[in-house]
Structure formats: C-alpha cells, structure tokens
Amino acid sequence: MNGLWLILGAALLMLVSGIPACCGPRMSLATQRVASVLVVLGSLSGVVGLVLVFSSSAPCALSYAWTLPLGRVSVAVDALSAVFLIPVFIIPALCSVFGLGYWRQTEHPENGRGLGLFFGLMVGSMVMVVVARDWILLLLFWEIMATSAYFLTTLEHENPAYCRAGWIFMVAAHVGAGFLIALIALFRHLTGSFAFCVLDAGSLTSEVSTALFVLAILSFCLKAEAIPLVWLPDAHANAPSHVSAVMSGVLLKMGVYALLRVLTLLPATELWNGEVLLSIGALTGILGIAFALGQSDISRLLAYSSIENIGIITMGIGLALIGRVLHRDDFILLGLGGALLHVWNHSLFKPLLFMNAGTVIRATRTRCMDRLGGLAKSMPRTAGLFLMGSLAICGLPPFNGFIGEWILYLGFFRGVDASGGTVWPAAGLGAVALAVIGALALACFVKIGSTIFLGTPRHPVLVEPRDPSASMRWPMLLLAAGCVVLGVFPQLAFPLIQRAAAQWMEPAGAANASLASFAPFQWISGMAVVFIVLSAGCYLGLRRKIVRQAPSTVGTWGFGYAQPTPRMQYTATSFGEMLVALFGWVLWPRTKRPGIASHFPVKTAFSMNIPDTVLDRLILPAFQYAGRMMMKLRLLQQGRTHIYLLYILATMLFLFCWKDLGIGR
C-alpha cells in the first residue's frame, strides 16, 4: 500500500510542479529549475512506488468516496498499469531536464511559465489516467491531460499556424471524449456502477458487445492516432521538441492503454474484433510511414513516424485478441507481449529522435530539411545519437526496436503453424505488412539522416552549429543507452511484460507459457554482444588509420562535375519523390514543376507538398461546406421580438398536432 501512496504522491508532485514557475519572475531560470526538480522527484517517487508494489504480494488498490455526485476516488496498480507507468515516470523527467537547455525561460518570458504549468499538469494527469479504476475519475484526468496538451501546442499563440494546430487538436480530443462519454454511459447501464467491472459474455447481446467494441475503438484510437491522421503532425511540428517527445513517446500510449483496459473488461467472443484491429494497425503503419516519406519538415516527419509505430502496436493487440477467441496462448503472449515491448521501445527511441531534432532546430533555426546538410562535421555527437535512434526505430539489431518487431513476426508466423492448435492463415498477411513498414521506415530514416548530417550545407548559416550543452546531451545519452540495453538484454523486460499479457490468458496457459519458451533470447544477447564488440573494434581501427594518415586535400568525387555545388545534392523532397509517387493514390501530393513559358523565363523551382489526406482533403472541406450551409439559416435570426414569438407559437401548434392527431405513431 505504501507503494501506491508513493505513486499518488508522484502524480501530485508532477501536477503542482509548474506552480513555482508561475509564482516567480517571468525571466527566472531558478523557478524553471525548481519545476524540473519537482518533476524529477515525482519520477523517482513513482519508480520507487512501483518497486514496492511489485515486491509485495498484497493487492494494491484504494477506494474512497468524494463530494462529487458521481463516481469515487478508486485507484489501483497492476502489471498492465506498471508497463505504461514506467515511461510516464522516466521520459517526462528526462525531457524536463532537456528543456532547461532547449527552452530557457529567460529566452521565452512570454510563455515559459505556461510551459512549466501545463507540462506538469499533462504528466501528472497521465499518471492518474493509468491508475484510475473509476470511469468518472478517468474522464476527469483524461480531459485535464487533453486540455494541457492543447495549451502546450499553442504556446506561441501569436502565430496563426500554431492556433490552427491547437484548434485541430482540441476538436479531435473532444470528438474522442464524446465517444468516451457514450462508452461510459453504456458501461454504467450494464453494470449499475462507474467502477471498472469485467463483463460476463452471457449478459451481453451481440449488438451491445459490438457497440462497446466500436465505441472503444472510436474513443481511444483517435487519441492514439490510429487512422484517421488528424491532429498529431501539426501539433508536433508546432510544440517545443521536448514537449513533442513526451506527446509522442508517452501521451499517444494513453490511448493504447485505455483501449487495452477496456478490452480486458470485455469478453472475447468475436473473431472479427481482432481482425479489425489488425487491419487498422496495418493500414496505420503503412500509411503513417508513407506520409513521413513525403515530409521535408523534420518535426512533421517524426510525427508521422509515430503514427507508424502506433500501427505496429495495434497489430500486436489485434493478434492477441484473435488469440483470446481461438484460445491460443501463444498468439496472446507473442502479440500482446510484442505490442507492450514495442510501447517501451517507442518510448525510448522516439523521444531520442525528437530531442535530436530539437538540437538541430535550435542550432540552425529551421525545421526544413531541404535547407540543411553536412551537420555531422560540426555536430558529431548529435549525428551519432541520431544514428542510434534511427537504427532502433528501423528495427535493426542490436537495438531495442528489433526485439519487439521480431516477437510480432514470431506470432504472425505461428498463425500458419498447425502444431500450436487452431491455425489462422491470414496471420501471414500481418507479417507482410510488418515487412513493408520496416522497409519504408529504413528508406525514411536514410533520407532524414543523409539529408541533415551528410553532404554539404545547402544554405549558408549565420552561426556555425555546435553540439548541445550537457543538460541537453545527457538525457539523449541515457535514452540511447536504454535502446542498447533493452536490445541486448530484452530478458530484463520479460517478467513484467509477461505478467501484463497473462491477464488475457487462461490460468493454465499463464502458468506454463513464457516468452523465453518461444524464442532463444540468449542467442540474441550473445550475438548482439559480439556485434557490438566487432563494430567497436572496426571503428577504433578505422579511426586510428585515419588519424595516422595525412589530411587529404582532394574533395569528394562530384560525379564528374568540375565544380559541384550544394544545389547538386539530393534534397529531402527529391530523395523521397519516387516512393511518394508510388503512394500517390493516397498521399495526393501537390507538385509544382519548373517550366519554361517564354524566351526570357523567370526564376522558378520544383516544390512538392504532402497535405494530410484525411484532414486537408476530407474533414476540413466538409466543415467548410457545413459552415457555408449553416450561414443560410441566419435568415431565421431576424433580431425582432415578434418574429421569435411567432416561432414559439408555431412550435407549440406543431406539438399539439403531434399529440392530438397521433403524428409519428
């Protein structure tokens, strides 16, 4: 019980962490440091609380009445909660330290205090969302979390583009909240309580079960950014990079957690539920990375890449849900285990990449990759850390991204293996989708790494870029170390991951099956260590050889050009043009090609813009059309009292006729 109180204390510390910054001077760096210290203390308290919770065999739950007319203060921690609490406690603390160097309050007096206040509210509310066991309590902190993220997105509210991104985020959040309220109302009707209760399959009709599943998908997949692609790209492009790191690495996972929690409460009786989730995941993953390939804005590219990883996680959940219906414990363990492990993996390498992007943006004052190049020479540490994050997100060994995707591959392959029980041949298509996602991700991060860090600068810069300060560098180093440790020794994560996956398994299967029984992880660790040693030896040998040689005065081969210029290099746009054309049927790129229209043509250039298909091509035009149609209803608003009295009289006459004549019966 003491562990749970420490976790609640951690949530309180994080919730109030921004208050000192609001009470102090606008340009006080000391109050920003106090806020960061409170977030770090909350993180430490939460981690210690988790250790105490799982070192004790006693149930860990609290329930108290409160003054509100609905619900209770009901909280608890189990293995599934712990899987999501660990990133909540670790990633925001590192991002808060990173923000001391990246977003100094002395440089942003107009919004530095707001950032500290809403950052703490967002992080603390995420803790409460994960531990809540009452629907009203969850809804309360769900809204605090969404509202705080809105204010973080619109910190620079004087910019219309930032306000637009915040408006889109808020609309998407409230649409999801509307579906969540409907889901809560249906649960309340079925159980007679706002407490989390497991529903019995015998008490549900197929229509009610379908309604619960659909409402859960609409409520939480919108928050997790599983198709449609609505709010994430603009929000991440406009928020500070360390805030985007938390939103991508942790906030998105709240949708995944809530979906898993609801599915745990629902009986698994319909095979199509898992197939729908698997299809949504495959579509999200492929289209997310396809949209990323067409971006030239580094923040938008990383945002779309987050959508791709949410797709991978959703595919694993779909496989596990199919396993529940078919009573295949191996499907459940490999599907849900791979998904939860990828939750941790993405929580490590995506904040690392966003912090790297923030370092580049701060050093060069631009997010456009077409204007960058050659930064590996002036920012070697940043380039090295970005390379590690890129290898991890592409699923290459010996980094952590490989392990989660490999477990999912094993699950999909076992779907066509009759030796494990009932086969599910469509599982092979999941492996194909995962392979396509991996190949496109590799192309995407080759593009971003080569465009930013290799070659020569494409545009002159006023100040020579430099590697960041220690407060920005150490959080990135710790995240990179986490990617390596979890990739080399994945066994460290298995006990907790397996306990969380066991909640979907039958008691006999949970007691006998284990992740280690399906894959030789000791061989992975051994091969990873050998690979690291060989790579380090080759690097040191090559470096020693280069140091001994005299510096070369010959430039890089320029493809036969006598005087190559930076304009002859590939840009981010040209690098991804072929793959963008391959997905042109869904990306709908807006391309402007240079042309000669006269004997003395004006200066022109090639450009390509990839709008968000769902948002810019479907949702916003629909809203604009509805707005134009609504303007016609203004004819009813005359501003005259006798006209409004006439409306009331007409309404009353209609209602009398409805009742007396039996209209509508």
XYZ file of C-alpha atoms in Angstrom:
665
model
C 0.000 0.000 0.000
C 2.903 2.342 0.681
C 3.963 1.907 -2.931
C 0.588 3.130 -4.192
C 0.781 6.189 -1.935
C 4.215 6.963 -3.378
C 2.753 6.721 -6.887
C -0.083 9.082 -5.947
C 2.470 11.408 -4.366
C 4.424 11.329 -7.621
C 1.291 12.365 -9.514
C 0.740 15.236 -7.064
C 4.339 16.455 -7.369
C 4.055 16.486 -11.147
C 0.659 18.197 -11.129
C 1.952 21.097 -8.992
C 5.448 21.246 -10.493
C 4.625 24.241 -12.686
C 3.189 26.422 -9.904
C 6.608 27.774 -8.735
C 7.351 28.932 -12.280
C 4.049 30.846 -12.340
C 4.741 32.494 -8.987
C 8.247 33.680 -9.862
C 9.504 36.337 -12.280
C 8.870 35.812 -15.984
C 12.585 35.543 -16.793
C 13.633 33.480 -13.782
C 15.674 30.418 -14.666
C 15.621 29.391 -10.988
C 11.861 28.755 -10.974
C 12.198 26.678 -14.151
C 14.827 24.585 -12.401
C 12.519 24.134 -9.406
C 9.793 22.865 -11.735
C 12.225 20.430 -13.324
C 13.399 19.221 -9.893
C 9.795 18.557 -8.842
C 9.163 16.518 -11.999
C 12.346 14.503 -11.398
C 11.408 13.948 -7.727
C 7.981 12.791 -8.827
C 9.620 10.408 -11.263
C 11.853 8.937 -8.560
C 8.913 8.617 -6.165
C 6.879 6.822 -8.806
C 9.644 4.369 -9.697
C 10.251 3.534 -6.025
C 6.491 3.102 -5.594
C 6.357 0.624 -8.470
C 9.223 -1.372 -6.955
C 7.409 -1.535 -3.608
C 4.129 -2.515 -5.254
C 5.625 -5.500 -7.057
C 7.790 -6.582 -4.159
C 4.641 -7.068 -2.087
C 2.080 -9.819 -2.644
C -0.791 -7.809 -1.144
C -3.351 -6.259 -3.530
C -2.611 -2.649 -4.330
C -5.846 -0.638 -4.513
C -7.584 2.263 -2.787
C -11.181 3.455 -2.950
C -12.706 6.476 -1.210
C -15.898 8.465 -1.596
C -15.686 12.089 -2.701
C -18.016 15.079 -2.758
C -18.847 14.783 -6.460
C -22.282 13.267 -7.163
C -20.857 10.575 -9.449
C -18.043 8.039 -9.102
C -15.378 7.502 -6.443
C -11.682 8.032 -5.937
C -10.793 4.471 -6.890
C -7.183 3.709 -7.900
C -5.098 0.562 -8.309
C -1.887 -0.672 -9.906
C -1.419 -3.971 -11.724
C 1.112 -5.268 -14.240
C -0.619 -3.587 -17.196
C -0.613 -0.249 -15.365
C 3.059 -0.651 -14.497
C 4.036 -1.203 -18.149
C 2.639 2.239 -19.001
C 3.647 3.976 -15.779
C 7.353 3.321 -16.329
C 7.527 5.517 -19.482
C 5.334 8.134 -17.764
C 7.809 8.393 -14.909
C 11.035 8.245 -16.941
C 10.504 10.124 -20.219
C 8.993 13.411 -18.913
C 11.742 13.684 -16.297
C 14.439 13.422 -18.965
C 12.554 15.834 -21.232
C 12.193 18.308 -18.378
C 15.968 18.314 -17.869
C 16.445 18.655 -21.638
C 14.123 21.666 -21.616
C 16.450 23.540 -19.230
C 18.863 23.983 -22.116
C 16.472 23.858 -25.047
C 13.648 26.153 -23.915
C 15.120 28.517 -21.310
C 12.612 30.715 -19.561
C 14.993 33.648 -19.904
C 14.684 33.319 -23.687
C 10.900 32.762 -23.662
C 9.494 35.042 -20.953
C 6.132 35.269 -22.695
C 5.354 31.532 -22.470
C 7.993 29.877 -20.276
C 5.774 29.873 -17.193
C 2.841 28.445 -19.137
C 5.019 25.648 -20.446
C 6.062 24.657 -16.919
C 2.482 24.754 -15.605
C 0.835 22.743 -18.369
C 3.754 20.313 -18.746
C 3.327 19.278 -15.117
C -0.458 19.049 -15.429
C -0.166 16.864 -18.520
C 2.325 14.466 -16.948
C 0.527 14.206 -13.596
C -2.829 13.593 -15.265
C -1.301 10.754 -17.307
C -0.309 9.034 -14.054
C -3.866 9.325 -12.769
C -5.343 8.047 -16.037
C -3.272 4.871 -15.739
C -4.092 4.177 -12.063
C -7.789 5.170 -12.203
C -10.324 2.383 -11.639
C -13.410 4.567 -11.853
C -14.835 5.910 -15.105
C -15.574 9.405 -13.765
C -12.073 9.717 -12.299
C -10.562 8.579 -15.593
C -12.711 11.016 -17.591
C -11.730 13.910 -15.306
C -7.993 13.423 -15.733
C -8.419 12.455 -19.389
C -9.805 15.946 -20.021
C -7.076 17.618 -17.926
C -4.485 15.741 -19.977
C -6.045 16.805 -23.289
C -6.516 20.447 -22.242
C -2.927 20.712 -21.003
C -1.631 19.271 -24.280
C -3.709 21.869 -26.157
C -2.097 24.767 -24.276
C 1.366 23.259 -24.823
C 0.656 23.040 -28.545
C -0.404 26.701 -28.713
C 2.351 28.219 -26.568
C 3.266 30.648 -29.350
C -0.338 31.713 -29.804
C 0.543 34.844 -31.754
C 1.285 32.593 -34.750
C -1.920 31.673 -36.670
C -0.472 28.305 -37.733
C 0.033 27.334 -34.092
C -3.528 28.339 -33.204
C -4.822 26.261 -36.111
C -2.870 23.226 -34.897
C -4.244 23.697 -31.382
C -7.801 24.056 -32.667
C -7.499 20.826 -34.654
C -6.090 19.061 -31.607
C -8.909 20.277 -29.370
C -11.625 19.292 -31.857
C -10.121 15.800 -32.213
C -9.821 15.486 -28.423
C -13.442 16.463 -27.844
C -14.730 14.145 -30.555
C -12.894 11.305 -28.820
C -14.226 12.476 -25.448
C -17.770 12.356 -26.814
C -17.362 8.717 -27.774
C -15.762 8.049 -24.373
C -18.771 9.517 -22.558
C -21.055 7.270 -24.625
C -18.873 4.268 -23.715
C -19.023 5.196 -20.007
C -22.801 5.592 -20.155
C -23.175 2.146 -21.713
C -20.916 0.563 -19.077
C -22.932 2.324 -16.360
C -26.157 0.953 -17.820
C -24.790 -2.596 -17.932
C -23.080 -2.703 -14.525
C -25.014 -0.148 -12.468
C -21.722 1.381 -11.316
C -18.947 3.642 -12.544
C -16.312 1.202 -11.269
C -14.294 -0.886 -13.713
C -16.126 -4.221 -13.852
C -15.448 -7.270 -16.004
C -18.495 -8.007 -18.157
C -19.848 -11.523 -18.496
C -20.327 -12.823 -22.038
C -23.699 -14.339 -21.088
C -25.130 -10.956 -20.094
C -24.326 -9.236 -23.397
C -26.112 -9.472 -26.698
C -24.048 -9.365 -29.877
C -25.349 -5.848 -30.613
C -24.266 -4.489 -27.219
C -20.895 -6.214 -27.459
C -20.355 -4.700 -30.899
C -21.371 -1.247 -29.645
C -18.878 -1.458 -26.766
C -16.056 -2.511 -29.073
C -16.795 0.177 -31.674
C -17.039 2.919 -29.034
C -13.713 1.804 -27.545
C -12.071 1.989 -30.976
C -13.524 5.437 -31.695
C -12.656 6.767 -28.225
C -9.079 5.633 -27.905
C -7.728 5.042 -31.396
C -8.350 8.735 -32.090
C -6.177 9.638 -29.086
C -3.513 7.117 -30.127
C -3.610 8.463 -33.723
C -4.505 5.180 -35.356
C -6.158 6.200 -38.664
C -7.554 8.775 -39.308
C -4.498 11.013 -39.273
C -5.873 14.187 -37.750
C -4.103 16.118 -35.038
C -0.617 14.720 -34.496
C 1.531 16.165 -37.341
C 0.631 19.831 -36.792
C 0.736 19.514 -33.006
C 4.216 18.011 -33.050
C 5.507 20.451 -35.630
C 4.489 23.448 -33.526
C 5.108 22.278 -29.960
C 8.614 22.579 -28.437
C 10.656 19.482 -29.269
C 10.874 18.181 -25.691
C 7.087 18.542 -25.385
C 6.658 16.686 -28.683
C 8.930 13.974 -27.265
C 6.532 13.464 -24.348
C 3.429 13.679 -26.536
C 4.801 11.106 -28.966
C 6.623 8.859 -26.511
C 4.017 8.825 -23.734
C 0.789 10.719 -24.464
C -0.070 8.605 -27.524
C 0.284 5.469 -25.389
C -2.562 6.617 -23.135
C -4.928 5.737 -25.972
C -3.270 2.323 -26.263
C -3.513 1.777 -22.503
C -7.186 2.766 -22.305
C -8.019 0.503 -25.259
C -6.259 -2.438 -23.602
C -8.001 -1.738 -20.295
C -11.442 -1.736 -21.927
C -10.670 -4.896 -23.926
C -9.642 -6.555 -20.657
C -13.110 -5.802 -19.273
C -14.907 -7.118 -22.363
C -15.419 -10.808 -23.172
C -13.597 -12.024 -26.291
C -16.154 -13.855 -28.403
C -15.935 -12.401 -31.902
C -13.003 -13.172 -34.200
C -13.702 -10.117 -36.342
C -12.774 -7.786 -33.461
C -9.149 -8.856 -33.633
C -9.178 -8.824 -37.420
C -10.450 -5.225 -37.432
C -7.719 -4.122 -35.026
C -5.077 -5.928 -37.041
C -6.310 -4.299 -40.256
C -6.391 -0.839 -38.639
C -2.847 -1.384 -37.379
C -1.524 -2.493 -40.771
C -3.202 0.428 -42.553
C -1.991 2.908 -39.931
C 1.573 1.627 -40.061
C 1.903 1.627 -43.850
C 0.190 4.958 -44.446
C 1.906 6.611 -41.485
C 5.400 5.877 -42.789
C 4.296 6.670 -46.364
C 3.222 10.154 -45.255
C 6.505 10.508 -43.350
C 8.471 9.813 -46.530
C 6.925 12.834 -48.235
C 7.739 15.367 -45.492
C 10.542 17.912 -45.593
C 9.749 19.276 -42.105
C 11.722 17.212 -39.601
C 9.098 17.507 -36.828
C 6.207 16.502 -39.085
C 8.244 13.566 -40.396
C 8.848 12.265 -36.873
C 5.174 12.786 -36.022
C 4.022 10.647 -38.938
C 6.611 8.068 -37.953
C 4.946 7.886 -34.531
C 1.697 7.000 -36.288
C 3.545 4.137 -37.990
C 4.705 2.761 -34.632
C 1.210 3.023 -33.161
C 0.141 0.890 -36.125
C 2.700 -1.771 -35.195
C 1.443 -1.805 -31.596
C -2.171 -2.069 -32.767
C -1.273 -5.035 -34.977
C 0.093 -6.860 -31.933
C -3.072 -6.124 -29.947
C -5.177 -7.445 -32.818
C -3.171 -10.684 -32.905
C -3.589 -11.113 -29.135
C -7.331 -10.500 -29.366
C -7.583 -13.198 -32.034
C -5.642 -15.487 -29.712
C -8.231 -14.915 -26.953
C -11.037 -16.009 -29.269
C -9.129 -19.051 -30.622
C -7.744 -19.925 -27.158
C -4.188 -19.694 -28.498
C -1.967 -18.636 -25.602
C 0.993 -18.268 -27.943
C -0.899 -15.668 -30.003
C -1.730 -13.746 -26.840
C 1.768 -13.897 -25.410
C 3.577 -13.020 -28.630
C 1.012 -10.476 -29.845
C 0.389 -8.583 -26.616
C 3.948 -9.148 -25.374
C 5.390 -7.771 -28.611
C 2.979 -4.810 -28.532
C 3.799 -3.906 -24.917
C 7.521 -4.303 -25.526
C 7.201 -2.005 -28.548
C 5.438 0.509 -26.284
C 8.644 0.653 -24.251
C 10.839 0.662 -27.337
C 8.991 3.545 -28.945
C 9.062 5.416 -25.628
C 12.867 5.306 -25.802
C 13.888 5.909 -29.401
C 11.182 8.400 -30.413
C 11.948 10.934 -27.626
C 15.627 10.475 -28.520
C 14.883 11.415 -32.126
C 12.701 14.382 -31.155
C 15.417 15.670 -28.827
C 17.916 15.318 -31.662
C 15.551 17.235 -33.916
C 15.235 19.939 -31.267
C 19.015 20.186 -31.050
C 19.241 20.635 -34.824
C 16.403 23.172 -34.870
C 17.956 25.210 -32.060
C 21.360 25.197 -33.760
C 20.161 26.036 -37.296
C 16.870 27.917 -36.647
C 14.994 25.883 -39.250
C 12.885 22.716 -39.422
C 13.153 22.396 -43.198
C 15.486 19.536 -44.121
C 15.940 20.912 -47.645
C 17.942 23.781 -46.130
C 20.249 21.594 -44.042
C 23.236 19.364 -44.729
C 26.707 18.478 -43.538
C 25.898 18.827 -39.829
C 27.844 15.679 -38.909
C 31.067 17.696 -39.165
C 30.028 20.439 -36.755
C 27.652 18.329 -34.578
C 29.251 14.852 -34.436
C 27.689 13.813 -31.115
C 24.224 14.761 -32.258
C 24.774 12.865 -35.506
C 25.940 9.765 -33.635
C 22.932 9.794 -31.303
C 20.587 10.326 -34.225
C 22.144 7.333 -35.982
C 21.484 5.168 -32.924
C 17.864 6.320 -32.725
C 17.402 5.724 -36.462
C 18.773 2.181 -36.268
C 16.484 1.469 -33.326
C 13.322 2.775 -34.997
C 14.122 0.828 -38.185
C 14.158 -2.396 -36.164
C 17.819 -3.243 -36.753
C 19.901 -5.199 -34.209
C 21.396 -4.784 -31.703
C 18.884 -2.069 -30.754
C 15.566 -2.441 -28.980
C 13.301 -1.878 -31.986
C 14.403 -5.224 -33.411
C 13.191 -7.246 -30.407
C 9.596 -6.023 -30.354
C 9.091 -6.473 -34.085
C 10.793 -9.885 -34.038
C 8.340 -11.114 -31.379
C 5.452 -9.954 -33.560
C 6.943 -11.760 -36.560
C 7.071 -14.957 -34.497
C 3.420 -14.519 -33.570
C 2.345 -13.999 -37.181
C 4.353 -16.998 -38.356
C 2.788 -19.228 -35.693
C -0.622 -18.341 -37.118
C 0.012 -20.672 -40.028
C 1.622 -23.365 -37.882
C -0.864 -26.166 -37.194
C 1.268 -27.642 -34.405
C 0.179 -24.932 -31.954
C -3.564 -25.552 -32.303
C -6.163 -23.784 -34.421
C -4.499 -22.103 -37.399
C -5.289 -18.626 -38.673
C -3.842 -18.369 -42.206
C -4.460 -14.618 -42.508
C -1.662 -14.099 -39.977
C 0.825 -14.338 -42.835
C -0.543 -11.053 -44.188
C 0.364 -9.402 -40.890
C 3.983 -10.436 -41.397
C 3.901 -8.989 -44.925
C 2.513 -5.668 -43.655
C 5.174 -5.537 -40.946
C 7.897 -6.167 -43.531
C 6.577 -3.353 -45.757
C 6.527 -0.984 -42.786
C 10.114 -1.894 -41.905
C 11.385 -1.358 -45.449
C 9.680 2.037 -45.752
C 10.963 3.082 -42.320
C 14.514 2.253 -43.384
C 14.141 4.397 -46.520
C 12.614 7.210 -44.482
C 15.430 7.428 -41.947
C 18.137 7.026 -44.574
C 16.541 10.073 -46.150
C 16.440 12.159 -42.993
C 19.906 11.166 -41.765
C 21.661 11.700 -45.079
C 19.865 14.976 -45.811
C 20.618 16.584 -42.460
C 24.003 15.205 -41.445
C 25.779 14.201 -44.672
C 26.853 16.159 -47.737
C 27.473 19.886 -47.548
C 25.272 22.726 -46.231
C 22.582 23.603 -48.752
C 22.142 27.133 -47.432
C 24.559 29.426 -45.577
C 24.100 29.782 -41.827
C 24.845 32.854 -39.737
C 26.270 30.901 -36.784
C 28.233 27.651 -37.012
C 26.107 24.851 -35.466
C 27.525 23.158 -32.387
C 26.681 20.146 -30.249
C 24.322 20.934 -27.349
C 25.119 21.641 -23.719
C 25.329 18.929 -21.051
C 21.724 19.433 -19.877
C 20.530 18.596 -23.399
C 23.119 15.929 -24.159
C 22.781 13.688 -21.073
C 19.058 12.905 -21.485
C 19.771 11.832 -25.065
C 22.683 9.674 -23.931
C 20.508 7.934 -21.322
C 17.796 7.233 -23.897
C 20.370 5.872 -26.346
C 21.793 3.669 -23.590
C 18.276 2.383 -22.892
C 17.876 1.468 -26.572
C 21.100 -0.554 -26.442
C 20.454 -2.247 -23.077
C 16.913 -3.300 -23.967
C 18.122 -4.505 -27.371
C 20.978 -6.593 -25.963
C 19.214 -7.846 -22.818
C 15.468 -7.975 -23.597
C 15.072 -10.537 -20.811
C 15.089 -7.620 -18.351
C 11.635 -6.597 -19.582
C 10.096 -10.064 -19.879
C 8.851 -10.652 -16.293
C 6.662 -7.534 -16.206
C 5.588 -7.844 -19.849
C 4.592 -11.458 -19.300
C 2.589 -10.631 -16.166
C 0.683 -7.991 -18.111
C -0.012 -10.353 -21.036
C -1.132 -13.088 -18.637
C -4.290 -11.065 -17.846
C -5.641 -12.133 -21.248
C -4.567 -15.776 -20.895
C -6.274 -18.712 -19.273
C -4.805 -19.678 -15.861
C -3.163 -22.872 -17.157
C -1.561 -21.079 -20.087
C -0.377 -18.175 -17.935
C 1.356 -20.601 -15.590
C 3.121 -22.649 -18.285
C 3.828 -20.389 -21.288
C 6.614 -17.826 -21.348
C 8.203 -15.534 -23.905
C 11.538 -17.270 -23.463
C 9.943 -20.595 -24.475
C 9.099 -19.261 -27.953
C 12.423 -17.655 -28.865
C 16.116 -18.254 -27.981
C 16.788 -14.844 -26.463
C 20.107 -15.977 -25.032
C 21.354 -16.283 -28.606
C 20.150 -12.763 -29.366
C 22.074 -11.376 -26.406
C 25.201 -13.290 -27.341
C 25.105 -12.250 -30.991
C 24.372 -8.637 -30.016
C 27.402 -8.508 -27.737
C 29.612 -9.998 -30.465
C 28.251 -7.496 -32.994
C 28.910 -4.560 -30.664
C 32.464 -5.718 -29.946
C 33.232 -6.202 -33.651
C 31.700 -2.827 -34.555
C 33.688 -1.069 -31.827
C 36.888 -2.777 -32.974
C 36.327 -1.784 -36.600
C 35.542 1.807 -35.588
C 38.647 2.147 -33.425
C 40.857 0.573 -36.095
C 39.485 2.823 -38.827
C 39.799 5.891 -36.625
C 43.407 5.032 -35.820
C 44.184 4.614 -39.506
C 42.582 7.951 -40.376
C 44.472 9.777 -37.635
C 47.812 8.390 -38.863
C 47.200 9.469 -42.449
C 47.929 12.952 -43.695
C 44.799 15.023 -44.248
C 43.514 14.792 -47.805
C 43.195 17.911 -49.915
C 41.055 16.236 -52.588
C 37.328 16.850 -52.356
C 34.610 14.251 -52.524
C 34.028 12.864 -56.000
C 31.387 15.052 -57.642
C 30.044 12.679 -60.330
C 32.372 14.122 -62.969
C 31.447 17.761 -62.358
C 34.432 20.084 -62.259
C 32.822 22.443 -59.780
C 29.973 20.729 -57.894
C 27.724 22.964 -55.829
C 25.407 22.245 -52.877
C 22.426 22.571 -55.244
C 23.500 19.345 -56.982
C 22.806 17.265 -53.862
C 19.672 15.301 -53.232
C 17.213 17.125 -51.015
C 14.687 15.503 -48.712
C 11.988 16.170 -51.302
C 13.861 14.676 -54.251
C 15.069 11.692 -52.215
C 11.530 10.583 -51.402
C 9.899 11.566 -54.708
C 9.872 8.040 -56.177
C 8.295 6.439 -53.108
C 5.839 9.311 -52.781
C 4.780 8.697 -56.385
C 4.285 5.007 -55.518
C 1.756 6.024 -52.836
C 0.356 8.929 -54.822
C -3.102 7.294 -54.847
C -3.468 8.093 -51.126
C -0.925 10.884 -50.495
C -2.267 13.164 -53.257
C 0.920 15.279 -53.453
C 0.734 18.868 -54.656
C 3.629 19.179 -57.088
C 4.883 22.318 -58.774
C 7.376 21.585 -61.536
C 9.559 24.263 -63.166
C 8.641 25.139 -66.720
C 9.778 27.495 -69.482
C 6.938 29.714 -70.663
C 8.783 32.465 -72.539
C 12.067 33.354 -74.215
C 13.221 35.034 -71.011
C 11.757 32.830 -68.254
C 11.592 33.989 -64.662
C 13.303 32.117 -61.862
C 11.381 29.004 -60.829
C 11.915 25.913 -58.691
C 10.495 22.468 -58.051
C 8.350 22.033 -54.940
C 6.167 19.260 -53.531
C 3.777 19.445 -50.601
C 2.106 16.443 -48.976
C -1.137 17.508 -47.272
C -2.812 15.326 -44.682
C -5.285 13.420 -46.840
C -7.902 12.866 -44.149
C -7.683 16.327 -42.598
C -6.963 18.637 -45.525
C -8.793 16.693 -48.230
C -11.808 15.324 -46.354
C -12.513 16.715 -42.875
C -11.740 20.428 -43.346
C -13.609 20.695 -46.693
C -16.605 19.002 -45.041
C -16.513 21.506 -42.158
C -16.200 24.418 -44.581
C -19.147 23.173 -46.615
C -21.222 22.755 -43.449
C -20.273 26.291 -42.422
C -21.476 27.689 -45.727
C -24.747 25.811 -45.444
C -25.295 26.988 -41.875
C -24.946 30.590 -42.973
C -28.237 30.185 -44.861
C -30.012 29.520 -41.553
C -29.197 33.076 -40.469
C -32.368 34.086 -42.293
C -34.225 32.808 -39.230
C -32.311 35.226 -36.965
C -34.175 38.476 -37.658
C -33.473 40.297 -34.401
C -37.183 41.108 -33.922
C -39.076 40.021 -30.822
C -42.425 39.421 -32.542
C -40.754 37.092 -35.044
C -39.326 34.983 -32.198
C -42.789 34.879 -30.538
C -44.174 33.618 -33.825
C -41.552 30.820 -33.809
C -42.700 29.806 -30.316
C -46.366 29.806 -31.356
C -45.630 27.710 -34.441
C -43.669 25.193 -32.356
C -46.482 24.862 -29.823
C -49.076 24.338 -32.555
C -46.892 21.641 -34.113
C -46.559 19.834 -30.774
C -50.329 19.992 -30.146
C -50.966 18.497 -33.566
C -48.322 15.844 -32.914
C -50.157 14.684 -29.803
C -53.811 15.113 -30.792
C -53.560 13.715 -34.329
C -51.158 10.923 -33.425
C -48.439 12.042 -35.857
C -45.336 9.882 -35.655
C -47.110 6.938 -34.011
